[in-house]
XYZ file of C-alpha atoms in Angstrom:
505
model
C 21.040 17.523 15.104
C 22.103 14.334 13.706
C 18.513 13.809 12.281
C 18.537 16.904 10.770
C 22.128 16.200 9.264
C 20.971 12.846 7.884
C 17.917 14.300 6.478
C 19.590 17.006 4.800
C 22.303 14.554 3.268
C 18.854 12.726 2.037
C 17.529 15.702 0.370
C 21.049 16.268 -1.359
C 20.860 12.638 -2.756
C 17.186 13.270 -3.957
C 18.158 16.227 -6.106
C 20.646 14.490 -7.953
C 19.739 14.581 -11.593
C 18.746 10.814 -12.120
C 17.185 10.186 -8.566
C 14.690 13.617 -9.347
C 13.963 12.152 -12.720
C 13.001 9.189 -10.989
C 10.907 10.802 -8.602
C 9.012 13.122 -11.277
C 8.563 10.306 -13.440
C 6.967 8.314 -10.331
C 4.627 11.024 -9.608
C 3.461 11.225 -13.180
C 2.790 7.384 -13.428
C 1.175 7.469 -10.022
C -1.223 10.162 -11.100
C -1.789 8.585 -14.413
C -2.691 4.876 -13.436
C -4.675 6.241 -10.244
C -6.990 8.085 -12.729
C -7.686 5.052 -14.891
C -10.406 3.049 -13.055
C -9.306 -0.574 -12.846
C -5.678 0.183 -12.891
C -4.653 1.684 -9.373
C -1.409 2.734 -7.720
C -0.664 -0.842 -6.620
C -0.629 -1.892 -10.218
C 1.425 0.981 -11.155
C 4.126 0.038 -8.501
C 4.030 -3.616 -9.544
C 4.388 -2.639 -13.362
C 7.487 -0.119 -12.389
C 9.209 -3.037 -10.204
C 10.976 -4.707 -13.220
C 12.285 -1.413 -14.458
C 14.373 -1.069 -11.499
C 16.619 -4.157 -11.718
C 19.597 -2.153 -13.250
C 19.175 0.861 -10.869
C 20.926 1.679 -7.845
C 18.342 1.142 -4.457
C 18.102 4.575 -4.052
C 16.375 5.668 -7.310
C 14.491 2.396 -7.386
C 12.597 2.994 -4.216
C 12.340 6.571 -4.858
C 10.412 5.639 -7.988
C 8.211 3.224 -6.146
C 7.397 5.371 -3.440
C 6.640 8.432 -5.752
C 3.998 6.193 -7.602
C 2.485 5.431 -4.310
C 2.070 8.682 -3.105
C 0.817 10.232 -6.088
C -1.559 7.450 -6.467
C -3.367 8.156 -3.397
C -4.199 11.633 -4.690
C -4.753 11.227 -8.481
C -8.058 9.342 -7.938
C -9.466 12.327 -6.415
C -9.560 13.960 -9.850
C -12.113 11.337 -11.542
C -14.048 10.922 -8.500
C -14.793 14.471 -8.328
C -15.257 15.374 -11.998
C -16.896 12.224 -13.284
C -17.971 10.267 -10.405
C -15.674 7.518 -11.244
C -13.508 6.544 -8.094
C -10.031 5.870 -9.318
C -9.350 3.638 -6.268
C -11.590 1.959 -3.898
C -10.138 4.599 -1.208
C -11.795 7.356 -3.128
C -15.326 6.211 -2.439
C -15.742 8.327 0.734
C -14.670 11.234 -1.380
C -17.081 10.588 -3.777
C -20.132 11.580 -1.291
C -19.020 14.994 -0.818
C -16.498 16.032 -3.528
C -18.787 15.118 -6.463
C -21.925 16.759 -4.787
C -19.839 19.974 -4.263
C -18.671 19.849 -7.654
C -22.241 19.824 -8.890
C -23.108 22.897 -6.702
C -20.277 25.064 -7.358
C -17.978 23.690 -9.900
C -14.928 21.383 -9.578
C -12.380 23.914 -8.686
C -13.391 24.470 -5.030
C -13.606 20.281 -4.325
C -10.267 19.796 -6.133
C -8.638 22.578 -3.809
C -9.869 20.973 -0.848
C -8.523 17.762 -2.077
C -5.048 19.037 -2.804
C -4.792 20.756 0.872
C -5.799 17.602 2.300
C -3.431 15.744 0.471
C -0.687 17.992 1.226
C -1.441 17.940 5.040
C -1.972 14.445 5.329
C 1.339 13.749 3.601
C 3.431 16.086 5.518
C 2.185 15.125 9.004
C 2.725 11.519 8.376
C 5.903 11.957 7.022
C 7.284 14.039 9.865
C 5.826 11.106 12.273
C 7.367 8.706 10.169
C 10.966 10.473 10.374
C 10.375 11.026 14.201
C 9.365 7.455 14.898
C 11.962 5.508 12.786
C 15.064 5.499 15.271
C 12.853 4.804 18.614
C 11.325 1.996 16.682
C 14.548 0.491 15.319
C 16.051 0.621 18.961
C 13.122 -1.349 20.334
C 13.177 -3.795 17.141
C 17.050 -4.337 17.721
C 16.029 -5.839 20.974
C 13.801 -8.343 18.998
C 14.950 -11.993 19.356
C 13.873 -14.846 16.782
C 10.455 -15.523 19.044
C 9.598 -11.698 18.736
C 10.414 -11.693 15.248
C 8.382 -14.644 14.244
C 5.407 -13.438 16.378
C 5.528 -9.830 14.993
C 5.344 -11.471 11.306
C 2.440 -13.936 12.545
C 0.589 -10.721 13.903
C 1.324 -8.910 10.703
C -0.423 -11.933 8.768
C -3.246 -12.419 10.971
C -4.131 -8.657 10.765
C -3.963 -8.911 7.267
C -6.427 -11.711 7.157
C -8.943 -10.157 9.604
C -9.022 -6.910 7.562
C -9.062 -8.515 4.047
C -12.809 -8.645 3.706
C -16.267 -10.263 4.672
C -15.177 -13.844 4.333
C -12.420 -14.803 7.027
C -12.416 -18.442 5.339
C -11.384 -17.029 1.779
C -8.517 -14.651 3.571
C -6.997 -17.712 5.350
C -7.035 -19.949 2.264
C -5.261 -17.130 0.465
C -2.870 -16.760 3.091
C -2.131 -20.486 3.297
C -1.474 -20.543 -0.669
C 0.943 -17.673 -0.394
C 2.891 -19.506 2.691
C 2.668 -22.635 0.380
C 4.235 -20.586 -2.560
C 6.754 -19.373 0.054
C 7.837 -23.044 0.800
C 8.618 -23.865 -2.933
C 12.180 -24.408 -3.534
C 15.322 -25.480 -1.214
C 14.709 -25.671 2.538
C 16.970 -22.977 4.077
C 17.127 -25.198 7.206
C 17.725 -28.775 6.064
C 18.664 -28.007 2.292
C 16.105 -30.325 0.724
C 13.719 -29.534 -2.086
C 10.152 -29.033 -1.153
C 7.026 -28.969 -3.591
C 9.465 -28.901 -6.799
C 7.834 -32.086 -8.513
C 10.969 -32.637 -10.060
C 11.078 -29.372 -12.294
C 14.455 -27.904 -12.190
C 13.414 -24.380 -12.503
C 11.391 -24.531 -9.317
C 14.557 -25.326 -7.147
C 15.093 -21.759 -7.094
C 11.901 -21.021 -5.727
C 9.226 -18.763 -7.284
C 10.311 -15.251 -7.927
C 8.580 -12.458 -6.168
C 8.053 -10.455 -9.291
C 5.995 -13.515 -10.845
C 3.494 -13.404 -7.833
C 2.972 -9.540 -7.880
C 3.040 -8.861 -11.255
C 0.821 -11.928 -12.164
C -1.663 -11.617 -9.408
C -2.053 -7.697 -9.590
C -1.084 -7.174 -13.212
C -2.140 -9.835 -15.296
C -5.091 -10.744 -13.182
C -6.544 -7.231 -13.595
C -6.168 -7.464 -17.175
C -7.958 -10.767 -17.479
C -10.697 -9.762 -15.216
C -11.475 -6.666 -17.250
C -11.291 -8.874 -20.477
C -14.027 -11.371 -18.836
C -15.934 -8.253 -18.071
C -15.811 -7.116 -21.650
C -14.445 -3.726 -23.206
C -17.695 -1.868 -22.921
C -15.972 0.451 -20.385
C -16.100 4.074 -22.258
C -12.920 6.379 -21.239
C -14.602 8.926 -23.095
C -15.766 11.923 -20.869
C -16.645 15.601 -20.930
C -14.395 18.071 -21.975
C -11.084 18.547 -19.896
C -9.922 21.728 -21.241
C -11.791 23.783 -18.391
C -10.592 21.829 -15.465
C -8.890 23.995 -12.622
C -8.152 23.982 -8.833
C -8.994 26.707 -6.666
C -7.423 26.782 -3.098
C -9.824 27.470 -0.254
C -8.646 30.628 1.948
C -6.757 30.270 5.186
C -10.016 31.051 7.025
C -11.709 28.251 5.512
C -8.909 26.023 6.232
C -8.667 27.097 9.842
C -12.538 26.243 10.419
C -11.801 22.616 9.789
C -8.628 22.208 11.771
C -10.363 19.749 13.972
C -10.733 17.515 10.907
C -7.213 18.226 9.434
C -5.616 17.062 12.932
C -7.911 14.166 13.757
C -7.785 12.569 10.042
C -4.168 13.175 9.980
C -3.760 11.059 13.274
C -5.973 8.378 11.988
C -4.569 7.824 8.965
C -0.850 7.527 10.398
C -1.561 5.351 13.199
C -3.725 3.088 11.057
C -1.108 3.132 8.283
C 1.246 1.614 11.030
C -1.251 -1.527 11.304
C -0.400 -4.026 8.696
C -3.432 -4.723 6.283
C -5.322 -1.504 7.067
C -4.416 0.064 3.670
C -5.502 3.254 2.227
C -9.133 1.999 1.668
C -9.796 1.057 5.125
C -8.215 4.270 6.483
C -10.179 6.623 4.290
C -13.408 4.736 5.156
C -12.647 5.095 9.081
C -11.589 8.735 8.578
C -14.904 9.639 6.783
C -16.835 7.586 9.322
C -15.013 9.358 12.379
C -16.074 12.538 10.886
C -19.733 11.602 10.418
C -19.548 10.642 14.224
C -17.457 13.488 15.792
C -17.254 16.107 13.137
C -18.558 19.744 14.085
C -20.953 19.486 11.118
C -21.456 15.889 11.035
C -25.105 16.081 10.001
C -24.317 17.952 7.004
C -21.937 15.381 5.536
C -23.072 14.136 2.339
C -24.276 17.490 1.036
C -20.957 18.852 -0.414
C -19.046 19.648 2.754
C -15.248 20.325 2.863
C -14.694 17.983 5.877
C -16.217 15.024 3.679
C -13.675 15.927 1.193
C -10.779 16.355 3.679
C -11.124 13.369 5.982
C -11.055 10.253 3.469
C -8.278 12.053 1.275
C -6.210 12.872 4.297
C -6.405 9.577 5.639
C -5.545 7.922 2.245
C -2.453 10.095 1.732
C -1.236 9.720 5.692
C -1.488 6.115 5.256
C 1.347 5.852 2.888
C 4.079 7.132 5.309
C 2.353 4.923 8.120
C 2.692 1.859 5.986
C 6.370 2.712 5.380
C 7.110 2.710 9.060
C 6.903 -1.145 9.967
C 8.396 -2.035 6.550
C 11.423 -0.214 7.147
C 11.850 -0.644 10.773
C 10.634 -4.393 11.096
C 10.503 -5.580 7.606
C 6.826 -5.959 7.597
C 5.039 -4.304 4.821
C 1.744 -2.656 5.829
C -0.155 -2.758 2.473
C -0.031 -4.445 -0.861
C 2.136 -1.267 -2.393
C 4.903 -1.424 0.557
C 5.156 -5.298 0.023
C 6.076 -4.560 -3.554
C 8.699 -1.879 -2.235
C 9.821 -4.519 0.072
C 10.589 -6.767 -2.658
C 12.434 -4.116 -4.424
C 14.722 -4.071 -1.201
C 15.129 -7.537 -1.538
C 15.754 -7.808 -5.178
C 18.686 -5.139 -4.421
C 20.334 -7.313 -1.761
C 19.005 -5.190 1.012
C 16.514 -6.354 3.930
C 14.744 -3.791 5.632
C 14.390 -4.227 9.318
C 16.181 -2.641 12.466
C 19.612 -3.382 10.677
C 18.663 -1.032 7.945
C 18.989 2.085 10.129
C 22.176 1.093 12.117
C 24.190 -0.277 9.120
C 26.440 2.556 8.000
C 25.954 1.217 4.002
C 22.144 1.426 4.365
C 21.712 4.160 6.650
C 21.679 7.051 4.280
C 19.440 5.032 1.875
C 16.626 5.375 4.617
C 16.842 8.877 4.843
C 17.130 9.564 1.034
C 13.666 7.620 1.126
C 12.458 10.040 3.964
C 13.538 13.207 1.913
C 12.044 11.919 -1.248
C 8.703 11.274 0.479
C 8.726 15.245 1.500
C 9.728 16.201 -2.040
C 7.109 13.846 -3.505
C 4.325 15.588 -1.741
C 5.314 18.800 -2.488
C 5.789 17.719 -6.427
C 2.487 15.751 -6.167
C 0.556 18.978 -5.419
C 2.393 20.993 -8.010
C 1.504 18.788 -10.623
C -2.140 18.393 -9.285
C -2.650 22.328 -9.319
C -0.677 23.218 -12.724
C -1.007 20.057 -15.084
C -4.453 18.461 -14.150
C -5.640 19.375 -17.571
C -3.142 17.221 -18.944
C -3.359 14.319 -16.311
C -7.124 13.925 -16.844
C -6.453 13.274 -20.383
C -5.346 9.975 -19.816
C -8.896 9.289 -19.631
C -9.345 9.158 -23.266
C -7.159 6.118 -23.743
C -9.250 3.155 -24.927
C -9.512 0.128 -22.645
C -8.137 -2.079 -25.308
C -4.710 0.042 -25.752
C -4.458 0.023 -22.116
C -4.832 -3.585 -21.658
C -2.480 -4.408 -24.456
C 0.122 -1.948 -22.659
C -0.226 -3.535 -19.342
C 0.202 -7.079 -20.578
C 3.206 -5.959 -22.528
C 4.876 -4.431 -19.515
C 4.103 -7.373 -17.371
C 5.636 -9.818 -19.625
C 8.730 -7.656 -20.410
C 9.341 -7.180 -16.607
C 8.951 -11.001 -16.246
C 11.481 -11.887 -18.785
C 13.934 -9.051 -17.626
C 14.038 -10.519 -14.115
C 16.287 -13.532 -14.993
C 16.095 -13.423 -18.839
C 14.283 -16.757 -18.552
C 11.080 -17.838 -20.318
C 10.048 -19.886 -17.359
C 9.263 -16.757 -15.443
C 7.125 -15.700 -18.246
C 4.984 -18.720 -17.987
C 5.080 -18.435 -14.115
C 3.570 -14.912 -14.383
C 0.999 -16.445 -16.664
C -0.022 -19.030 -14.307
C -0.330 -16.342 -11.129
C -2.253 -14.184 -13.687
C -4.969 -16.436 -14.191
C -4.818 -17.510 -10.263
C -5.275 -13.624 -9.837
C -8.226 -13.693 -12.028
C -9.911 -16.472 -10.255
C -9.173 -14.889 -7.060
C -10.939 -11.826 -8.064
C -13.806 -13.880 -9.908
C -14.593 -16.023 -6.696
C -14.038 -13.109 -4.098
C -10.891 -14.451 -2.780
C -8.561 -11.361 -1.083
C -4.981 -10.980 -3.132
C -3.233 -9.285 -0.282
C -2.621 -12.217 2.186
C -1.249 -14.423 -0.575
C 1.199 -11.735 -1.677
C 2.133 -10.986 1.929
C 2.291 -14.622 2.743
C 4.638 -15.418 -0.284
C 6.967 -12.484 1.020
C 6.954 -12.897 4.529
C 6.793 -16.519 4.616
C 10.470 -17.327 4.347
C 11.269 -14.658 7.024
C 8.773 -16.079 9.578
C 9.962 -19.871 8.853
C 13.473 -18.869 9.367
C 12.781 -17.337 13.075
C 10.674 -20.104 13.423
C 12.818 -22.767 12.938
C 15.495 -20.782 14.736
C 13.385 -20.429 17.764
C 12.683 -24.100 17.874
C 16.174 -25.367 17.459
C 17.544 -22.805 20.251
C 14.702 -23.921 22.686
C 14.963 -27.603 21.800
C 11.368 -27.665 20.072
C 9.635 -25.945 22.944
C 6.801 -24.235 21.126
C 5.686 -22.656 24.535
C 8.481 -20.203 24.475
C 6.602 -18.083 21.817
C 3.690 -17.566 24.444
C 5.939 -17.417 27.648
C 8.128 -14.472 26.520
C 6.714 -10.870 27.317
C 6.721 -9.342 23.726
C 6.084 -12.626 21.820
C 3.406 -13.817 24.163
C 1.758 -10.198 23.644
C 2.143 -10.142 19.966
C 0.678 -13.923 19.741
C -2.315 -12.816 22.087
C -2.944 -9.879 19.769
C -2.822 -12.048 16.920
C -5.492 -14.737 18.471
C -7.735 -11.471 19.167
C -7.402 -10.250 15.566
C -8.337 -13.702 14.268
C -11.149 -14.126 16.800
C -12.591 -10.798 16.166
C -14.567 -11.152 12.889
C -16.027 -14.384 14.412
C -17.028 -12.889 17.558
C -18.469 -9.453 16.320
C -21.661 -10.869 14.922
C -22.190 -12.825 18.318
C -21.644 -10.039 20.283
C -23.953 -7.469 18.201
C -26.696 -10.287 18.240
C -26.503 -10.536 22.007
C -26.480 -6.884 22.475
C -29.437 -6.869 20.133
C -31.392 -9.095 22.266
C -30.685 -7.304 25.331
C -32.482 -3.994 24.225
C -36.048 -3.666 25.066
C -38.418 -3.898 22.195
């Protein structure tokens, strides 16, 4: 009953005028940026972050979470209508969604995508609310060794899932940890890596890292590719959504349940973003689905599985961020930064502290409202939303750069932050150009200080005995899991080759 009371109070706060306005704005922004190829919901969350400085924590996080949620769904429009994935996570949706649109028109596949987004979002949000309190109770028993091991596991998981090159991912993570070290040492109070530059004494602002790497970096990348991308497509006036019947939905109940579970569980794993989740959900359906042999020919299961996985991963990513303070994706890393900018530290104390307890349930309630609002917008306003595609790339790039620079200056009213964001923008461009993943650097910059503080505290308490990280049950298990996550990409090809040799010719 207490859970329902807290959630009810959360809904009360969500429907306050300003909070609800931020939710609607977030849903529209998330739809718009996810539709535009090359932008994406992560950039939408990043660009919105500077505008939350003067807000209270509730509307700030509601805005960012709404962008995140609707962004996982908005890309389905262009994927199905124009064969242009708005997000990397929309690629599996393309294989059946666009084919069905060519066969029977876009209304039916858009309806299936809407049902999938609704089912995945609601299922994962319910799981999030139910797991928050138990996970918090477990997290309260963590000591500094356990916290460091949990953060180490999160970072190594991000590295192992970052891409094909493990070396590039490790380099990216190390650079992020190096950025986190700039400024005054929290243990000994000495300057590190400031090189006599006074402004670096306060460290590097997270806003500069996030907006520079994801915002300016993407613009520089597109400028390097030229502005030849044409955003003008077929007329959008006749676009509409047609809901499937209850009988049709019941026929794919296995896909709904299976993909919702996979999306939520994978969302809890740090680094397993919406892209990985949607591919795994589609692959699972391809292996175990009732009509697996027909996937790729315009089947509803091929639309529902990746869309559910993508949307369900959002609430899954929020679980470790809120209960442990470990972001599960790039977007939740930005939301974590919003908490920190407002002086709130996500983690087990967030739910137990009376001053921040209601903030969490307001966020929970906003996610349920966001799902419903996202589907309403997707059904009634789709014609308006897809008109965003007619904006020229040159105008879009200029707007993104303007928002990035204004956001950088607004953080501390300092031109040094503007130059800092340009530096990280160039770095983000170089990362994209040479195939270095950005997520490890960003998560390293965010989690580095937290991990360092817990590491130093453990070493001081245990008289520099580093074996304590391996001798305690929980921290030892997490460290072992971290080693496995690092070694898995290295050993996987070896195991495959050995199994291949063992097969008869």
